Short mmCIF file of C-alpha atoms and ligand atoms in Angstrom, two decimals:
data_model
loop_
_atom_site.label_atom_id
_atom_site.label_comp_id
_atom_site.label_asym_id
_atom_site.label_seq_id
_atom_site.Cartn_x
_atom_site.Cartn_y
_atom_site.Cartn_z
CA MET A 1 55.39 153.78 142.51
CA ASP A 2 53.06 153.45 145.43
CA ALA A 3 53.23 149.78 146.17
CA SER A 4 49.41 149.64 146.70
CA ALA A 5 48.62 151.23 143.34
CA ASP A 6 48.34 147.80 141.61
CA PRO A 7 49.28 148.91 138.16
CA PRO A 8 47.35 147.15 135.46
CA VAL A 9 49.66 144.69 133.64
CA ALA A 10 48.38 145.49 130.16
CA GLY A 11 49.04 149.25 130.70
CA LEU A 12 52.58 148.51 131.82
CA ALA A 13 53.29 146.20 128.95
CA ALA A 14 51.98 148.82 126.55
CA GLY A 15 54.15 151.56 128.17
CA LEU A 16 57.18 149.29 127.94
CA ALA A 17 56.50 148.54 124.27
CA ALA A 18 56.42 152.34 123.75
CA GLY A 19 59.82 152.68 125.43
CA ASP A 20 58.46 154.82 128.26
CA ARG A 21 61.03 155.26 131.04
CA ARG A 22 58.56 155.93 133.82
CA THR A 23 56.75 152.83 133.01
CA LEU A 24 60.03 150.93 133.12
CA ALA A 25 60.71 152.34 136.59
CA ARG A 26 57.29 151.19 137.75
CA ALA A 27 57.59 147.78 136.20
CA ILE A 28 60.92 147.22 137.95
CA THR A 29 59.39 148.26 141.26
CA LEU A 30 56.69 145.72 140.63
CA VAL A 31 59.05 142.88 139.97
CA GLU A 32 61.06 143.72 143.05
CA SER A 33 58.06 143.66 145.23
CA THR A 34 57.62 140.62 147.48
CA ARG A 35 53.78 141.04 147.93
CA PRO A 36 52.11 137.92 146.65
CA ASP A 37 49.70 139.79 144.40
CA HIS A 38 52.53 141.84 143.02
CA ARG A 39 54.51 138.55 142.35
CA MET A 40 51.57 137.35 140.36
CA ALA A 41 51.20 140.53 138.39
CA ALA A 42 55.03 140.57 137.80
CA ARG A 43 54.82 137.09 136.33
CA ALA A 44 51.90 138.14 134.10
CA LEU A 45 53.75 141.23 132.95
CA ILE A 46 56.92 139.32 131.99
CA ALA A 47 54.77 136.76 130.08
CA ALA A 48 53.06 139.59 128.23
CA LEU A 49 56.33 141.47 127.18
CA PRO A 50 57.02 142.15 123.63
CA PRO A 51 60.39 140.73 122.36
CA PRO A 52 63.19 143.31 122.42
CA PRO A 53 62.92 145.46 119.30
CA ARG A 54 66.64 145.05 118.48
CA PRO A 55 69.51 142.67 119.56
CA THR A 56 70.64 143.47 123.11
CA LEU A 57 73.94 143.35 124.96
CA ARG A 58 74.13 142.94 128.65
CA ILE A 59 77.32 144.30 130.23
CA GLY A 60 78.35 143.55 133.81
CA LEU A 61 80.58 146.18 135.45
CA THR A 62 82.37 145.86 138.76
CA GLY A 63 85.10 147.59 140.71
CA THR A 64 85.86 148.49 144.23
CA PRO A 65 84.37 151.69 145.71
CA GLY A 66 86.22 154.80 144.49
CA VAL A 67 87.67 153.20 141.36
CA GLY A 68 85.43 155.46 139.28
CA LYS A 69 82.42 153.39 138.32
CA SER A 70 79.83 156.02 138.30
CA THR A 71 82.13 158.53 136.63
CA PHE A 72 82.88 155.86 134.00
CA ILE A 73 79.24 154.85 133.39
CA GLU A 74 78.34 158.47 132.92
CA ALA A 75 81.06 159.08 130.36
CA PHE A 76 80.79 155.71 128.74
CA GLY A 77 76.95 155.85 128.66
CA MET A 78 77.06 159.33 127.04
CA HIS A 79 79.43 157.90 124.42
CA LEU A 80 77.02 155.01 123.80
CA VAL A 81 73.85 157.09 123.41
CA GLY A 82 75.87 159.32 121.12
CA LEU A 83 76.42 156.22 118.88
CA GLY A 84 72.52 155.81 118.83
CA HIS A 85 72.21 153.25 121.52
CA ARG A 86 69.64 153.30 124.33
CA VAL A 87 71.41 152.59 127.59
CA ALA A 88 69.86 151.27 130.79
CA VAL A 89 71.99 151.14 133.95
CA LEU A 90 70.99 148.82 136.74
CA ALA A 91 72.94 149.38 139.93
CA VAL A 92 73.09 146.47 142.39
CA ASP A 93 74.27 147.09 145.88
CA PRO A 94 75.17 144.18 147.96
CA SER A 95 75.77 146.17 151.15
CA SER A 96 73.78 145.29 154.17
CA PRO A 97 72.58 147.71 156.90
CA ARG A 98 75.27 146.13 159.08
CA THR A 99 78.07 147.39 156.70
CA GLY A 100 76.60 150.77 156.51
CA GLY A 101 74.05 150.42 153.71
CA ALA A 102 74.06 151.73 150.15
CA ILE A 103 77.61 151.89 148.73
CA LEU A 104 76.09 152.90 145.35
CA GLY A 105 73.02 154.70 146.64
CA ASP A 106 73.92 158.27 145.86
CA LYS A 107 71.11 160.02 143.91
CA THR A 108 73.46 162.50 142.27
CA ARG A 109 75.52 159.82 140.52
CA MET A 110 75.42 159.98 136.76
CA GLY A 111 73.20 163.09 136.56
CA THR A 112 73.90 163.93 132.94
CA LEU A 113 73.28 160.47 131.71
CA ALA A 114 70.13 160.07 133.84
CA ARG A 115 68.64 163.14 132.14
CA HIS A 116 69.31 161.86 128.60
CA ARG A 117 66.06 160.53 127.06
CA HIS A 118 67.84 157.58 125.56
CA ALA A 119 69.14 156.43 129.05
CA PHE A 120 67.60 154.88 132.09
CA ILE A 121 69.28 154.60 135.44
CA ARG A 122 67.93 152.45 138.21
CA PRO A 123 69.65 153.18 141.52
CA SER A 124 70.14 150.25 143.81
CA PRO A 125 67.18 149.13 145.82
CA SER A 126 67.35 150.69 149.32
CA GLN A 127 66.23 147.51 151.15
CA ALA A 128 69.04 145.10 152.08
CA ALA A 129 66.77 142.26 151.19
CA LEU A 130 66.89 143.40 147.55
CA GLY A 131 70.64 143.77 147.45
CA GLY A 132 72.72 141.33 145.52
CA ILE A 133 72.15 139.81 142.16
CA GLY A 134 69.04 137.68 142.07
CA PRO A 135 66.10 136.64 139.91
CA ARG A 136 64.78 140.16 140.22
CA THR A 137 67.88 141.64 138.65
CA ARG A 138 67.36 139.27 135.72
CA ASP A 139 63.78 140.39 135.44
CA ALA A 140 64.80 143.98 135.50
CA VAL A 141 67.18 143.33 132.57
CA THR A 142 64.30 141.66 130.69
CA LEU A 143 62.04 144.67 131.34
CA ALA A 144 64.74 147.20 130.21
CA GLU A 145 65.24 145.21 127.00
CA ALA A 146 61.53 145.06 126.33
CA ALA A 147 61.52 148.87 126.77
CA GLY A 148 63.98 149.13 123.85
CA PHE A 149 67.20 149.59 125.87
CA ASP A 150 69.59 147.58 123.71
CA LEU A 151 72.58 148.09 126.06
CA VAL A 152 72.02 147.12 129.64
CA LEU A 153 74.77 147.79 132.12
CA VAL A 154 74.57 146.05 135.50
CA GLU A 155 76.86 147.72 137.90
CA THR A 156 77.98 146.13 141.15
CA VAL A 157 80.44 146.91 143.86
CA GLY A 158 83.51 144.62 143.86
CA VAL A 159 82.80 143.27 147.32
CA GLY A 160 80.94 140.15 148.42
CA GLN A 161 79.51 137.66 145.91
CA SER A 162 77.58 140.01 143.59
CA GLU A 163 80.54 140.56 141.24
CA THR A 164 80.77 136.93 140.29
CA GLU A 165 77.04 136.61 140.22
CA VAL A 166 76.69 139.44 137.79
CA ALA A 167 78.68 137.43 135.26
CA GLY A 168 75.93 134.89 135.48
CA ILE A 169 73.35 137.27 134.03
CA THR A 170 75.35 139.31 131.57
CA ASP A 171 77.02 138.71 128.06
CA LEU A 172 80.22 140.53 128.85
CA PHE A 173 81.88 141.35 132.16
CA LEU A 174 83.95 144.47 132.62
CA LEU A 175 86.34 145.01 135.51
CA LEU A 176 87.46 148.46 136.40
CA LEU A 177 90.69 149.14 138.28
CA ALA A 178 92.55 152.24 139.42
CA PRO A 179 96.21 152.85 138.84
CA GLY A 180 98.72 151.46 141.28
CA GLY A 181 98.35 148.74 143.99
CA GLY A 182 98.42 145.03 143.48
CA ASP A 183 95.16 143.15 143.36
CA GLU A 184 95.21 142.67 147.09
CA LEU A 185 95.43 146.44 147.50
CA GLN A 186 92.55 146.89 145.07
CA GLY A 187 90.61 144.18 146.72
CA VAL A 188 90.24 142.28 143.41
CA LYS A 189 89.84 138.61 143.82
CA ARG A 190 91.56 136.27 141.33
CA GLY A 191 88.26 134.62 140.33
CA ILE A 192 86.96 138.01 139.17
CA MET A 193 90.02 138.76 137.03
CA GLU A 194 89.61 135.40 135.37
CA ARG A 195 85.96 136.04 134.64
CA ALA A 196 86.47 139.48 133.20
CA ASP A 197 86.13 139.92 129.48
CA LEU A 198 87.77 143.35 129.56
CA ILE A 199 89.79 145.02 132.22
CA LEU A 200 90.07 148.82 132.23
CA VAL A 201 92.56 150.81 134.28
CA ASN A 202 90.65 153.98 134.88
CA LYS A 203 92.05 157.47 135.81
CA ALA A 204 94.76 157.32 133.08
CA ASP A 205 95.02 161.14 133.01
CA GLY A 206 97.31 163.86 134.26
CA THR A 207 99.91 162.64 136.65
CA LEU A 208 98.47 159.19 136.77
CA VAL A 209 99.11 158.25 133.18
CA ALA A 210 102.48 156.43 133.66
CA GLU A 211 101.21 154.63 136.72
CA ALA A 212 98.01 153.62 134.90
CA ASP A 213 100.12 152.06 132.12
CA ARG A 214 102.37 150.25 134.65
CA THR A 215 99.23 148.78 136.18
CA ARG A 216 97.93 147.91 132.82
CA ALA A 217 101.14 146.01 131.97
CA GLU A 218 101.22 144.26 135.35
CA TYR A 219 97.69 142.90 134.84
CA ALA A 220 98.26 142.01 131.22
CA GLY A 221 101.32 139.97 132.34
CA ALA A 222 99.46 138.34 135.16
CA LEU A 223 96.56 137.39 132.76
CA ARG A 224 98.96 135.67 130.39
CA LEU A 225 99.48 133.09 133.16
CA ILE A 226 95.80 132.10 133.48
CA ARG A 227 94.27 129.44 131.38
CA PRO A 228 93.22 130.76 128.03
CA ARG A 229 89.60 130.72 127.32
CA ASP A 230 88.39 128.85 124.34
CA GLY A 231 86.64 130.65 121.58
CA ASP A 232 87.69 134.20 122.31
CA PRO A 233 89.91 135.86 119.73
CA ASP A 234 92.82 136.38 122.20
CA GLY A 235 91.94 133.79 124.72
CA VAL A 236 92.63 136.21 127.59
CA PRO A 237 90.96 139.45 128.46
CA GLU A 238 92.40 142.64 127.15
CA VAL A 239 93.67 145.27 129.55
CA ARG A 240 93.28 148.86 128.53
CA CYS A 241 93.77 152.32 130.00
CA VAL A 242 90.91 154.78 130.10
CA SER A 243 90.00 158.04 131.74
CA ALA A 244 86.39 158.55 132.63
CA ARG A 245 87.33 162.17 133.42
CA THR A 246 88.77 163.05 130.03
CA GLY A 247 87.07 160.37 127.97
CA ALA A 248 90.33 159.01 126.74
CA GLY A 249 90.17 155.44 125.57
CA LEU A 250 86.36 155.15 126.00
CA ALA A 251 85.73 154.75 122.26
CA GLU A 252 88.43 152.04 122.01
CA ALA A 253 87.02 150.24 125.13
CA TRP A 254 83.61 150.06 123.41
CA SER A 255 85.10 148.84 120.15
CA ALA A 256 86.88 146.15 122.02
CA LEU A 257 83.60 145.01 123.69
CA ALA A 258 81.62 145.28 120.45
CA ARG A 259 84.27 143.21 118.74
CA LEU A 260 84.20 140.54 121.38
CA ALA A 261 80.35 140.40 121.32
CA ALA A 262 80.32 140.14 117.56
CA HIS A 263 82.93 137.41 117.55
CA ARG A 264 80.93 135.46 120.11
CA ARG A 265 77.67 135.91 118.13
CA ASP A 266 79.51 134.47 115.14
CA THR A 267 80.84 131.47 116.96
CA GLY A 268 77.55 130.77 118.65
CA ALA A 269 79.13 131.23 122.12
CA PHE A 270 76.92 134.23 122.80
CA ALA A 271 73.65 132.28 122.41
CA ARG A 272 75.05 129.22 124.29
CA THR A 273 75.93 131.41 127.25
CA ARG A 274 72.41 133.02 127.25
CA ASP A 275 70.90 129.57 127.02
CA ALA A 276 72.98 128.25 129.97
CA GLN A 277 72.05 131.32 132.06
CA ALA A 278 68.39 130.79 131.29
CA GLU A 279 68.62 127.20 132.35
CA ALA A 280 70.46 128.11 135.49
CA ALA A 281 67.77 130.61 136.33
CA LEU A 282 65.16 127.90 135.80
CA ASP A 283 67.00 125.56 138.14
CA ALA A 284 67.25 128.30 140.74
CA ALA A 285 63.49 129.12 140.39
CA LEU A 286 62.57 125.48 140.76
CA ALA A 287 64.66 125.01 143.81
CA GLN A 288 63.11 128.16 145.36
CA ALA A 289 59.51 127.10 144.42
CA LEU A 290 60.15 123.68 145.84
CA ALA A 291 61.46 125.04 149.09
CA ALA A 292 58.49 127.38 149.38
CA ARG A 293 56.05 124.49 148.85
CA VAL A 294 57.95 122.44 151.42
CA ARG A 295 57.63 125.23 153.95
CA ALA A 296 53.97 125.79 153.17
CA ASP A 297 52.95 122.10 153.72
CA PRO A 298 51.48 121.75 157.13
CA ALA A 299 52.59 118.11 157.75
CA LEU A 300 56.09 118.92 156.66
CA SER A 301 56.41 122.09 158.69
CA ALA A 302 55.35 120.09 161.69
CA ALA A 303 58.16 117.52 160.93
CA TRP A 304 60.60 120.19 159.96
CA PRO A 305 62.25 120.85 163.42
CA ALA A 306 62.96 117.22 163.91
CA LEU A 307 64.61 116.97 160.46
CA GLN A 308 66.69 120.12 161.28
CA ALA A 309 67.78 118.58 164.55
CA ASP A 310 68.77 115.29 162.78
CA VAL A 311 70.87 117.31 160.37
CA ARG A 312 72.42 119.45 163.15
CA ALA A 313 73.33 116.35 165.18
CA GLY A 314 74.77 114.64 162.07
CA ARG A 315 72.21 111.79 162.21
CA LEU A 316 71.02 112.70 158.71
CA SER A 317 72.80 114.23 155.80
CA PRO A 318 71.28 117.38 154.42
CA GLU A 319 70.61 115.43 151.18
CA ALA A 320 68.93 112.58 153.12
CA ALA A 321 66.75 115.03 155.06
CA ALA A 322 65.73 116.88 151.94
CA GLU A 323 64.70 113.49 150.38
CA ALA A 324 62.76 112.69 153.45
CA ALA A 325 61.01 116.08 153.30
CA LEU A 326 60.11 115.66 149.65
CA ALA A 327 58.81 112.15 150.25
CA ARG A 328 56.33 113.53 152.68
CA LEU A 329 55.12 116.32 150.43
CA ARG A 330 51.50 115.78 149.48
CA PRO A 331 50.85 115.65 145.80
P1 GDP B 1 82.84 154.71 142.29
O1 GDP B 1 82.80 154.62 143.86
O2 GDP B 1 83.55 153.51 141.73
O3 GDP B 1 81.47 154.90 141.69
O4 GDP B 1 83.79 155.97 141.91
P2 GDP B 1 83.37 157.49 141.46
O5 GDP B 1 82.88 157.49 140.10
O6 GDP B 1 82.53 158.06 142.50
O7 GDP B 1 84.82 158.14 141.57
C1 GDP B 1 85.64 158.18 142.77
C2 GDP B 1 86.58 159.31 142.63
O8 GDP B 1 87.47 159.11 141.52
C3 GDP B 1 85.90 160.62 142.37
O9 GDP B 1 86.63 161.59 143.08
C4 GDP B 1 86.11 160.89 140.91
O10 GDP B 1 86.14 162.22 140.60
C5 GDP B 1 87.48 160.23 140.65
N1 GDP B 1 87.62 159.68 139.31
C6 GDP B 1 86.74 158.95 138.65
N2 GDP B 1 87.11 158.72 137.42
C7 GDP B 1 88.35 159.46 137.23
C8 GDP B 1 89.19 159.50 136.06
O11 GDP B 1 89.08 159.07 135.06
N3 GDP B 1 90.30 160.27 136.34
C9 GDP B 1 90.56 160.86 137.63
N4 GDP B 1 91.68 161.50 137.77
N5 GDP B 1 89.75 160.77 138.61
C10 GDP B 1 88.57 160.03 138.40
#
């Protein structure tokens, strides 16, 4: 979308309600824009959205580069559209220009799925400023759901913060591993393993089958040592072998996810998690709005350098300086 085109909100909302993929792409571009008039239009659009036509499931997916994420999403996504689902894939790339830019940003990824009329793939935003999980990713999920995509996959590279943040906006969190190597080798942090709802060892095909199974057993063993999670049927995430290349294990992986989602819907945990996520997003939005107001206040911006100096020198704690700033804010 040409950023200056100023799409009418009503037209976008109607296009989304009709499940139009091009409208969805334009709507996501709108919510990602930082232009003040676009921010207002984005807010109006989100307020005007119809509720999702059917229950939705948000799945976070992470794994280090080369583990087979795009191959997996292509195969898994085709399996899911084959079951009658509409699948949206949102790729989030936390890489900065300094680290060489887009890790995920290859336009040829997931070509077959991208062409399917019941799939939508949003490549990662090219601007570093848009990288990482943020309120805009949450908005993009909302837009995709309003457009009738009942399964939303949020893909992120297993580096930096984004892989733990993705668990904060999704219902289920999937970790993809490759055969062999300990977690250090695979660059997987312990915290991610503990947050995963399902761990899949990919590339379990050909000569790698035995090694994939060894890796699966190792992880399953390690996971038995972590604190069991209340409410889930097994208490610890399942570890399974799959092959994105041959399709082996994909149907079973989906059954495992669907079973877990159904169990959490039954216990109420599903709704509680979404509620907590919405409240956390509200807190974050409030903090951001407050900070923006503080920065926009002329008296305060004049006093700001002195407050910063006080905090740098240790004369004021950050909390006390923030209080002082708020106290000066004009009503
Ligand atoms: P990503 O960087 O995590 O998105 O990984 P890609 O999907 O680009 O895959 C990285 C490499 O692993 C490619 O050469 C793929 O062909 C290969 N690959 C992906 N899935 C499988 C699989 O199930 N089996 C095998 N043998 N290779 C795979």
